[in-house]
CSV table of C-alpha atoms in Angstrom, one decimal:
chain,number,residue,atom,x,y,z
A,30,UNK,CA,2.1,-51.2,-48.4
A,31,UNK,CA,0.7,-49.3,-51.3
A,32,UNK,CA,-2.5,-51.3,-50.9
A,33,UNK,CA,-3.1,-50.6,-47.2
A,34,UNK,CA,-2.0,-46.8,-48.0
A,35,UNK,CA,-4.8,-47.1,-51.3
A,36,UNK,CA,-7.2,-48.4,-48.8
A,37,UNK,CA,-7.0,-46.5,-46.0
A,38,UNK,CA,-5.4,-43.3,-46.8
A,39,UNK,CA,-1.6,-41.9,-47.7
A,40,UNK,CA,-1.0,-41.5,-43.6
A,41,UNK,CA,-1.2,-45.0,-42.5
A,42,UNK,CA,1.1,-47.6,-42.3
A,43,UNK,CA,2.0,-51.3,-42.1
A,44,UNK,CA,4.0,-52.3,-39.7
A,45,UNK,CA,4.9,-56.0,-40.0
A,46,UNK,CA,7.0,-57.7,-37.1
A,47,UNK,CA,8.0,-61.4,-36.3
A,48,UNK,CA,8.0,-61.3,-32.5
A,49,UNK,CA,9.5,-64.9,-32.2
A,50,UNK,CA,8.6,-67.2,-29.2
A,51,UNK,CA,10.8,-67.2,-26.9
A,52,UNK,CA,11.9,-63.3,-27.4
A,53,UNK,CA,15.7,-62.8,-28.7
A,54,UNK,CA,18.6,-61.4,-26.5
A,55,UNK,CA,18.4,-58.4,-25.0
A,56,UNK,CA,20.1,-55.1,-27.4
A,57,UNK,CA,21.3,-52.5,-25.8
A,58,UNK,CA,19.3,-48.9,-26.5
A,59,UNK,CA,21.3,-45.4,-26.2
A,60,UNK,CA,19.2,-43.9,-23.5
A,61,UNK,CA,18.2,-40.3,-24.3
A,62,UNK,CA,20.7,-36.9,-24.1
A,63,UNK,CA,20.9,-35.5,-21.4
A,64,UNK,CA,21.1,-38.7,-19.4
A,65,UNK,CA,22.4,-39.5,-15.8
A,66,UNK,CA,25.7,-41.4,-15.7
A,67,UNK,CA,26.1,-45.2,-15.2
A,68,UNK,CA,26.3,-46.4,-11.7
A,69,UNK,CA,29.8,-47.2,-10.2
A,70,UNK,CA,30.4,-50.6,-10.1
A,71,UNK,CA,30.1,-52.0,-7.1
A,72,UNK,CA,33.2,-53.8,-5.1
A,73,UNK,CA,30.7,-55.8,-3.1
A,74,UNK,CA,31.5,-60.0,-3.2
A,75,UNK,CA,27.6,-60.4,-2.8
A,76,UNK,CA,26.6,-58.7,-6.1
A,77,UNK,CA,27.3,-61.5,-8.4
A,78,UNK,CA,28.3,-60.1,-12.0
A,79,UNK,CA,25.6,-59.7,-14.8
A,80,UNK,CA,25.8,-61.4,-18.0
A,81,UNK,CA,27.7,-59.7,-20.8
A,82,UNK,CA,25.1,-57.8,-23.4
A,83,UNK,CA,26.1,-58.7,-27.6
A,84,UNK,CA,26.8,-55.3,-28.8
A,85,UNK,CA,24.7,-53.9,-31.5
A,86,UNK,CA,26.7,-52.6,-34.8
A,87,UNK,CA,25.8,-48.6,-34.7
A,88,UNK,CA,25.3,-48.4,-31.2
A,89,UNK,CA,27.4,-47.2,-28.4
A,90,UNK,CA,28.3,-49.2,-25.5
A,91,UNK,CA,25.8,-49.2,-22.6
A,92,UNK,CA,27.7,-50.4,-19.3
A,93,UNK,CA,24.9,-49.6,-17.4
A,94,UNK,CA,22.6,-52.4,-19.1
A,95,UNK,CA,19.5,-50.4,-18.3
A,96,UNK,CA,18.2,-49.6,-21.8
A,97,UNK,CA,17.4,-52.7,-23.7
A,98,UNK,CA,14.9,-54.2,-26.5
A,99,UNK,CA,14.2,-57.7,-27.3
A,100,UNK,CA,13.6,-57.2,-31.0
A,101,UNK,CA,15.5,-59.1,-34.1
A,102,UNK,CA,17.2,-57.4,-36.3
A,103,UNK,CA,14.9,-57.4,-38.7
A,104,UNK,CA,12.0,-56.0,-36.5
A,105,UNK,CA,14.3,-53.1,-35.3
A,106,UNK,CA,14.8,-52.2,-38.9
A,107,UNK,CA,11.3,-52.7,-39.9
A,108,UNK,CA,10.3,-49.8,-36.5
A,109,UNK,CA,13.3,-47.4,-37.3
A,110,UNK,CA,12.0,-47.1,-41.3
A,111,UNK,CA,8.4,-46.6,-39.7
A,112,UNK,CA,9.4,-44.4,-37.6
A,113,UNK,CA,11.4,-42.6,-40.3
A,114,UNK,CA,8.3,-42.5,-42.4
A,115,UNK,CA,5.7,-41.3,-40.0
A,116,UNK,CA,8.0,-38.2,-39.1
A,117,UNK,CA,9.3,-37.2,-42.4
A,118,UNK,CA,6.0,-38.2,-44.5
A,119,UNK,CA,3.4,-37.3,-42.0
A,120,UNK,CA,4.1,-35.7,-38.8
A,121,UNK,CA,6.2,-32.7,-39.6
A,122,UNK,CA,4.2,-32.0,-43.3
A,123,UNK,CA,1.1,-31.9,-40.8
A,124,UNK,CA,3.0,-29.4,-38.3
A,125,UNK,CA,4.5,-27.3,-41.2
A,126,UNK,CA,0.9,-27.0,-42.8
A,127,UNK,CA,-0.5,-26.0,-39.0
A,128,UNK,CA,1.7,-23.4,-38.4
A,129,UNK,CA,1.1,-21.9,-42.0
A,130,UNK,CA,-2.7,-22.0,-41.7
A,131,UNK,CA,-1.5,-20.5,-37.6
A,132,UNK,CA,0.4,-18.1,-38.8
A,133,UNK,CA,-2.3,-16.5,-41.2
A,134,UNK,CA,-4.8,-16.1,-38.9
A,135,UNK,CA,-2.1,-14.6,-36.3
A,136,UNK,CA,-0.5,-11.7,-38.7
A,137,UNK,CA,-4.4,-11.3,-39.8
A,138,UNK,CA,-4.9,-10.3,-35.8
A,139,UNK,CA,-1.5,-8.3,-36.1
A,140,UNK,CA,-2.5,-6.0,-38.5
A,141,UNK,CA,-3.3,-2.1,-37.5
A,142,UNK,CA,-7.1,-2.1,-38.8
A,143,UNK,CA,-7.7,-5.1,-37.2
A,144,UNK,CA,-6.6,-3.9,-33.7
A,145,UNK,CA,-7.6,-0.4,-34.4
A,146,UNK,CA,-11.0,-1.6,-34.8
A,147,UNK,CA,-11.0,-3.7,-31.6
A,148,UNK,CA,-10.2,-1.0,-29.7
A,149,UNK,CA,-12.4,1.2,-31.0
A,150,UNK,CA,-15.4,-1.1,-30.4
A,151,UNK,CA,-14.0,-1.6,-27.0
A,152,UNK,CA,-14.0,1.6,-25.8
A,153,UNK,CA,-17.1,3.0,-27.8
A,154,UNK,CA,-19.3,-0.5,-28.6
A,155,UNK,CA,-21.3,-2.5,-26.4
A,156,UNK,CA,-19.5,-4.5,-23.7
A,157,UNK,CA,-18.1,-7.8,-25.1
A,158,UNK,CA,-18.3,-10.5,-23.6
A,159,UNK,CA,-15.9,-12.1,-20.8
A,160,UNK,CA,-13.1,-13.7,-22.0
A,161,UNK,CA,-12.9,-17.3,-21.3
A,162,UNK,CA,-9.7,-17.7,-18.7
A,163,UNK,CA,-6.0,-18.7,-20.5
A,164,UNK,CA,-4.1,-21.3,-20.5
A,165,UNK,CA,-0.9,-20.5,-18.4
A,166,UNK,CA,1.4,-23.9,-18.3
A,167,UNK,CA,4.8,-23.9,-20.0
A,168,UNK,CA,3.9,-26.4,-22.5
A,169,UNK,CA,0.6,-28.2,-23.6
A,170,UNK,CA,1.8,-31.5,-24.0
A,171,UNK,CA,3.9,-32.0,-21.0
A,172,UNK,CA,0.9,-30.6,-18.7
A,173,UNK,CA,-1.7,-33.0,-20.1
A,174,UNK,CA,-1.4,-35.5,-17.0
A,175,UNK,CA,-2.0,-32.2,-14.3
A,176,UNK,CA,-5.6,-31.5,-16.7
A,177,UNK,CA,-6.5,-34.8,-16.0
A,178,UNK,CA,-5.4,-34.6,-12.3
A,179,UNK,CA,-7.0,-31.6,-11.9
A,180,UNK,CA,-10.2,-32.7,-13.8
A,181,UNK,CA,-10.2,-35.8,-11.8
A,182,UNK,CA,-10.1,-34.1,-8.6
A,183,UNK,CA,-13.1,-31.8,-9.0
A,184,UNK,CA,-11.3,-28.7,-9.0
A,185,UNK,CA,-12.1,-27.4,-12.2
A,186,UNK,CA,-11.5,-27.9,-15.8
A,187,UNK,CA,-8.7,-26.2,-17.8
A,188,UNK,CA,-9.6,-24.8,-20.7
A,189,UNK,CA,-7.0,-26.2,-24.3
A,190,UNK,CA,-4.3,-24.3,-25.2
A,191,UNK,CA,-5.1,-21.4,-27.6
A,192,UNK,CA,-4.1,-21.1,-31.4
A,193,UNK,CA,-1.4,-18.3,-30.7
A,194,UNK,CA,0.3,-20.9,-28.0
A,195,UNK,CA,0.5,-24.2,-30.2
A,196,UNK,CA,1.7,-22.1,-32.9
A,197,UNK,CA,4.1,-20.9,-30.8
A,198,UNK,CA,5.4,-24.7,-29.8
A,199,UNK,CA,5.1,-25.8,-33.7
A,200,UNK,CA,7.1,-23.5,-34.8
A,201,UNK,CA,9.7,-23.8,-31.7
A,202,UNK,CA,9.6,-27.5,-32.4
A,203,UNK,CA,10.2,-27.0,-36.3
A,204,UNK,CA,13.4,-24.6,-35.5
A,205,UNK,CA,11.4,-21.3,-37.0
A,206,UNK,CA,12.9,-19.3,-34.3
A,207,UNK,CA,12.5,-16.1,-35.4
A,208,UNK,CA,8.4,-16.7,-35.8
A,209,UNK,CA,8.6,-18.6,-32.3
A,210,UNK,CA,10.4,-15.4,-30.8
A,211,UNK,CA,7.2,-13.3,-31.9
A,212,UNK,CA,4.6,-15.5,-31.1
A,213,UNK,CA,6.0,-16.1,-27.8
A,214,UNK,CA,6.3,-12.0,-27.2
A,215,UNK,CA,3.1,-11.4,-28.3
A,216,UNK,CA,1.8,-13.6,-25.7
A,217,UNK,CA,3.7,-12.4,-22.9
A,218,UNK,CA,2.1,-9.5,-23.6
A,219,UNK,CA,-0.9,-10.6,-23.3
A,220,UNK,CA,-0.7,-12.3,-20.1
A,221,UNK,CA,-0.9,-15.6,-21.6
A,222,UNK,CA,2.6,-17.0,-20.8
A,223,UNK,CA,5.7,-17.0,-22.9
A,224,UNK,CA,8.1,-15.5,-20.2
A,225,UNK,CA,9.2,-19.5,-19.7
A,226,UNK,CA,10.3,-20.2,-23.1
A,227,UNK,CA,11.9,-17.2,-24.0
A,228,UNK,CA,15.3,-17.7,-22.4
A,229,UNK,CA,15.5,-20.7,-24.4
A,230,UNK,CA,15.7,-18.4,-27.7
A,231,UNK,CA,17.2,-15.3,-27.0
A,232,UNK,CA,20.4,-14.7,-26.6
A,233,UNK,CA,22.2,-13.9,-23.7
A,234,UNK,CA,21.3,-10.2,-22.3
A,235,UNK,CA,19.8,-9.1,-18.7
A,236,UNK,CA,16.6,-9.4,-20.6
A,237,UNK,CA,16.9,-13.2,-19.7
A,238,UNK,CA,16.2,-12.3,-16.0
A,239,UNK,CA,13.2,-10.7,-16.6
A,240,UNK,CA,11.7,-12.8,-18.3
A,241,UNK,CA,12.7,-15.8,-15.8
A,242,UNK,CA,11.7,-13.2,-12.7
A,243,UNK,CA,8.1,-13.0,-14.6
A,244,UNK,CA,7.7,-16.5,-15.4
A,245,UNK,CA,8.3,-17.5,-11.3
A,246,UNK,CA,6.2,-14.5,-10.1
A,247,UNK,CA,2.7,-15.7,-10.8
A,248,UNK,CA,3.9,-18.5,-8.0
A,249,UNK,CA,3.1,-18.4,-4.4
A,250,UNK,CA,7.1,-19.6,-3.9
A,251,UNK,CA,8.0,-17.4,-1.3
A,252,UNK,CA,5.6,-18.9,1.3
A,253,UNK,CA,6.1,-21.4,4.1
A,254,UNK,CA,3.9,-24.5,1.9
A,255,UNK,CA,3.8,-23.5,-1.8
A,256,UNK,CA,1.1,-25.2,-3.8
A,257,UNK,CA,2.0,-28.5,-5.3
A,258,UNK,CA,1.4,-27.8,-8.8
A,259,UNK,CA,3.6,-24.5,-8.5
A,260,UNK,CA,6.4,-26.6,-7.0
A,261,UNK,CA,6.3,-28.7,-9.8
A,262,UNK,CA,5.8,-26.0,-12.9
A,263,UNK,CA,8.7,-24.0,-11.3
A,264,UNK,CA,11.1,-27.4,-11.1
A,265,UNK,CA,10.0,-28.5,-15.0
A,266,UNK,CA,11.1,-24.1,-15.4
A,267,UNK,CA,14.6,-24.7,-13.8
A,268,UNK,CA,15.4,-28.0,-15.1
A,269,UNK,CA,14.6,-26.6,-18.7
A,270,UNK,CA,16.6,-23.5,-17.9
A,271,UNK,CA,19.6,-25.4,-17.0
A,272,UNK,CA,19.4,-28.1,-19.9
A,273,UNK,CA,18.7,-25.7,-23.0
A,274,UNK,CA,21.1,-23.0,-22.0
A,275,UNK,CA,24.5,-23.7,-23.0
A,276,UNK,CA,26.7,-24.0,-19.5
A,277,UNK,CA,28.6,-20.5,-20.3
A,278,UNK,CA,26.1,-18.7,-21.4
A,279,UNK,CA,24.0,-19.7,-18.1
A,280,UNK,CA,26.6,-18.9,-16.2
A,281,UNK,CA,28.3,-15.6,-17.0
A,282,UNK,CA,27.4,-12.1,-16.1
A,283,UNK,CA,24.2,-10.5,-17.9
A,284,UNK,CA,22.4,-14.2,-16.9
A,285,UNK,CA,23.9,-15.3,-14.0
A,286,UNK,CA,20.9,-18.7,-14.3
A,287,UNK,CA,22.2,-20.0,-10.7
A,288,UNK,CA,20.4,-17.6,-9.4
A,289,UNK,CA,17.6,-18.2,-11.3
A,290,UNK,CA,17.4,-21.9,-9.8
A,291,UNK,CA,17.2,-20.3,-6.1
A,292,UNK,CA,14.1,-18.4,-7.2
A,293,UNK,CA,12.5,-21.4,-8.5
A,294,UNK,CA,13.4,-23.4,-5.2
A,295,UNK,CA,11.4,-20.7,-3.1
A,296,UNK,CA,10.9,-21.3,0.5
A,297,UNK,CA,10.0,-25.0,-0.5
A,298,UNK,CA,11.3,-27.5,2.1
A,299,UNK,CA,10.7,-30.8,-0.3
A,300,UNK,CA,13.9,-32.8,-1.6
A,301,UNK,CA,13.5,-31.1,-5.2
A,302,UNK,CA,13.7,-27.4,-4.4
A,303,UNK,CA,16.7,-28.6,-2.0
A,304,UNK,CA,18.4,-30.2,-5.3
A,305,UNK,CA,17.7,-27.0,-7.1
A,306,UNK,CA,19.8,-25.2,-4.1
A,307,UNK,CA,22.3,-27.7,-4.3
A,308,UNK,CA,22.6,-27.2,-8.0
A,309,UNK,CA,23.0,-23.5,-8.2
A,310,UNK,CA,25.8,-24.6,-5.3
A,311,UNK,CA,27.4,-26.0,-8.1
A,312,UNK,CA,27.3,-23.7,-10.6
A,313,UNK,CA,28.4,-21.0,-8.0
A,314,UNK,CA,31.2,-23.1,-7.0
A,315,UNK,CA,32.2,-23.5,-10.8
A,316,UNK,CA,32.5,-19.5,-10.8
A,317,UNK,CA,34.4,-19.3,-7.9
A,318,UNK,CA,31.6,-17.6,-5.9
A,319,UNK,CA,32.7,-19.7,-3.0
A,320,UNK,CA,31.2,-18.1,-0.1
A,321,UNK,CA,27.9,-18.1,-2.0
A,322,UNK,CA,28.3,-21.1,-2.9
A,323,UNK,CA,28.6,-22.9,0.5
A,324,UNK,CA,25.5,-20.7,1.7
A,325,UNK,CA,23.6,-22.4,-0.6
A,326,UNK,CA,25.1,-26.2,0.2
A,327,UNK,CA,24.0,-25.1,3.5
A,328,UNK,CA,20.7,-24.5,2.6
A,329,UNK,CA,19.8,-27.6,0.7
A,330,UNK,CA,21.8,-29.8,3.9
A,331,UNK,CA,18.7,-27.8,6.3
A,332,UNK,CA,16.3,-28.6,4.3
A,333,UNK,CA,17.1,-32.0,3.5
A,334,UNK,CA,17.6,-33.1,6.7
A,335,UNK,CA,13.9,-32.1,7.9
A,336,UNK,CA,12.8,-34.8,4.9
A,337,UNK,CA,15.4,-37.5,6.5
A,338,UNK,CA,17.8,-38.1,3.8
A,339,UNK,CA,21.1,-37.8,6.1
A,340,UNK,CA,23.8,-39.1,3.9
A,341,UNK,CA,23.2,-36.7,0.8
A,342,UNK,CA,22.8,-34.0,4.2
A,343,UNK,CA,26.0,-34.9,5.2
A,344,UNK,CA,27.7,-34.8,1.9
A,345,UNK,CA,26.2,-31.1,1.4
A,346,UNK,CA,28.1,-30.3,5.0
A,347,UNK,CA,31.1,-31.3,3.7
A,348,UNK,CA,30.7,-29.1,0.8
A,349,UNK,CA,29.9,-25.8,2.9
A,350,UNK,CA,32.6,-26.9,5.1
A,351,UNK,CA,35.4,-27.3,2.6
A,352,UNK,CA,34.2,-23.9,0.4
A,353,UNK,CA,34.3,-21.8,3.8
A,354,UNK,CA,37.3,-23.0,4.8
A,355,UNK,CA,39.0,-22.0,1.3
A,356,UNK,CA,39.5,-18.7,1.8
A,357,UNK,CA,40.3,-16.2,-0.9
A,358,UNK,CA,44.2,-15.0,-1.4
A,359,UNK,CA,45.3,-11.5,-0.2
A,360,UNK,CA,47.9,-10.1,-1.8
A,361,UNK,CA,48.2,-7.5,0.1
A,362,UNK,CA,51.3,-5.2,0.9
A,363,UNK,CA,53.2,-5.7,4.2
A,364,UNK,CA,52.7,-1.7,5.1
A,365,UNK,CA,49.1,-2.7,5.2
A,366,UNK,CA,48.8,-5.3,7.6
A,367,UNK,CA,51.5,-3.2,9.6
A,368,UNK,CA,49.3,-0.5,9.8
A,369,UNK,CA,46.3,-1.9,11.4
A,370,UNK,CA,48.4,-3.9,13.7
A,371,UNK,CA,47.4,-7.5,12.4
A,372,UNK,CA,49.8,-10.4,11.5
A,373,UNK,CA,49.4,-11.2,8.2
A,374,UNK,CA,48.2,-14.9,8.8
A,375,UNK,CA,45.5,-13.6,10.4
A,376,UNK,CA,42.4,-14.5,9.0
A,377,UNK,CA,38.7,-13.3,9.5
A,378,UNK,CA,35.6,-15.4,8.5
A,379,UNK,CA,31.9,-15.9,9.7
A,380,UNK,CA,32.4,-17.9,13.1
A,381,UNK,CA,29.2,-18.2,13.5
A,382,UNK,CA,28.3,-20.1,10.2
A,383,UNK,CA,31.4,-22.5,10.6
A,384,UNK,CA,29.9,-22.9,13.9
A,385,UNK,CA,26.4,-23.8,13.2
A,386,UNK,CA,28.1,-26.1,9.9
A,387,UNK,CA,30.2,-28.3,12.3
A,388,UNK,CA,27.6,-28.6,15.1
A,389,UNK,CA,24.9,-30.0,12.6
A,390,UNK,CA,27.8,-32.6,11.0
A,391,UNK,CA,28.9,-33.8,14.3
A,392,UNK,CA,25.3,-34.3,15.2
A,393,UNK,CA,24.4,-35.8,12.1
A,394,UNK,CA,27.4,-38.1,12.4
A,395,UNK,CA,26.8,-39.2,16.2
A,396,UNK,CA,23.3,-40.0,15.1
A,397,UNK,CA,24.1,-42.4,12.4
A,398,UNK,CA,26.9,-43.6,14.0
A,399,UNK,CA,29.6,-42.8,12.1
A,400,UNK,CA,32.1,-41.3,14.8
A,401,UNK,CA,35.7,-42.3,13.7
């Protein structure tokens, strides 16, 4: 190792592994957090049972099977110490030393001279020239794949992410939070983006709305056919939302993020904003907010069923059904009721809506069938 690191420089490595022929058993790899749940097992006498995976000292159990290496033991060990090694030696050293370099040049820009003098020569100089247009994606990384898309498809090239915004990320990724908070500001103030990320740091105040309202509102989500690539920048928004927030936080009063999940489902009739709805259904439903709660089951069941996927439709139904039907407690003297000359069983809803619920259930169920 020291010879290959003498030879070709302290950042590379040598990573020796056997790779026997044939390939060991199978070991079972904890699949990343947050992760879907295992499958049910199945009671079906067709599905013929799968063999039993050795279990790997250190590890959890998998039931589901789905994550596994072929590797010895000795070649997993070898990977995790160069994995070790590239992030503690290399990787993050490399990101600390960017974001010191970064953050220079940033507070250099920050300074009152600096921007005094800018604005003087704006307003008084001769005209500078255009600025080149700014990068506007949540994250650099994660939207490499739509540049090359986009790039591919002749529909113009996106220019890289500016200084301000990877120091941003670098220093969100190293846990400097309190630099990532003003990096982040300062480019929302610019216009450059930032509004996405900064629920993610903050803590909870009804400045989270804002800054979720003005990441969505650059998108076209309120029309009939949103653009693709807004569909999908608004889902990657939500999903991050809902995973980084802690589940009290997101729900409670000053941030009330279920609602932030119907703005990033827009008017969109494709099967993700309709999870989104369905989602926020959840959460509402977790708040008690029933009545608001089935609107929106009843929402994502419409727009669902235009894309043909009838059982998760029906299952949605249900849901709208059951939350409408559960109607709130009134404890409520018996003068009261005697006074406007009601029984106090008596019970007023939204006809109409339980209505249109059962009508598109019955049909649904008729159609596939399923009419015991």
């Amino acid at each position: 190792f020291n010879a290959v690191k003498k030879q070709y420089g302290l950042h590379s490595y040598l990573l020796p592994l056997s790779l026997p022929t044939p390939p060991p058993p199978p070991v079972p790899v904890p699949a990343l957090i947050p992760r879907l749940p295992p499958p049910p097992p199945s009671q079906e006498p067709r599905n013929l049972p799968l063999p039993p995976i050795p279990q790997t000292p250190g590890f959890p159990p998998d039931s589901s099977g789905l994550h596994t290496i072929r590797l010895t033991e000795k070649d997993i060990q070898q990977t995790a110490r160069f994995t070790r090694e590239f992030l503690v030696m290399s990787l993050l050293p490399w990101m600390e030393k960017c974001v010191l370099d970064w953050n220079e040049a940033f507070t250099s820009t920050r300074r009152l001279p600096s921007r005094l003098f800018s604005s003087t020569r704006r307003l008084f100089g001769s005209p500078s020239p255009s600025p080149s247009p700014s990068h506007n994606m949540s994250s650099s990384l994660s939207s490499l794949p739509l540049k090359a898309a986009m790039n591919a498809s002749g529909q113009g090239s996106v220019s890289p992410p500016s200084q301000q915004r990877r120091l941003a990320e670098f220093a969100t990724i190293l846990g400097d939070l309190k630099l990532a908070v003003t990096v982040w500001e300062a480019l929302r103030k610019d216009g450059k983006g930032g509004s996405d990320m900064l629920p993610l740091l903050l803590s909870p105040s009804p400045t989270l709305s804002l800054h979720a309202s003005n990441a969505l509102s650059g998108m076209q989500l309120e029309v009939s056919e949103p653009l693709p690539h807004e569909q999908l920048t608004a889902l990657k928004y939500a999903v991050r939302w809902e995973a980084g927030i802690n589940t009290s936080d997101f729900l409670k009063y000053p941030v009330e993020g279920e609602r932030w999940l119907v703005w990033a489902a827009g008017n969109s009739e494709e099967p993700p904003a309709a999870l989104l709805l369905a989602r926020a259904a959840l959460l509402s439903s977790q708040k008690q907010s029933k009545r608001r709660a089935a609107l929106w089951y009843l929402s994502a069941a419409n727009r669902l069923e235009k894309c043909g996927i009838k059982p998760l439709t029906m299952f949605f139904l249900r849901r709208a059904h059951e939350l409408y039907n559960d109607r709130p407690q009134k404890s409520l003297s018996p003068s009261f009721w005697e006074s406007e000359g009601q029984p106090p069983l008596e019970t007023y809803g939204i006809d109409a809506i339980m209505s249109n619920i059962e009508h598109s259930l019955g049909r649904l169920l008729y159609t596939t069938g399923d009419v015991a």
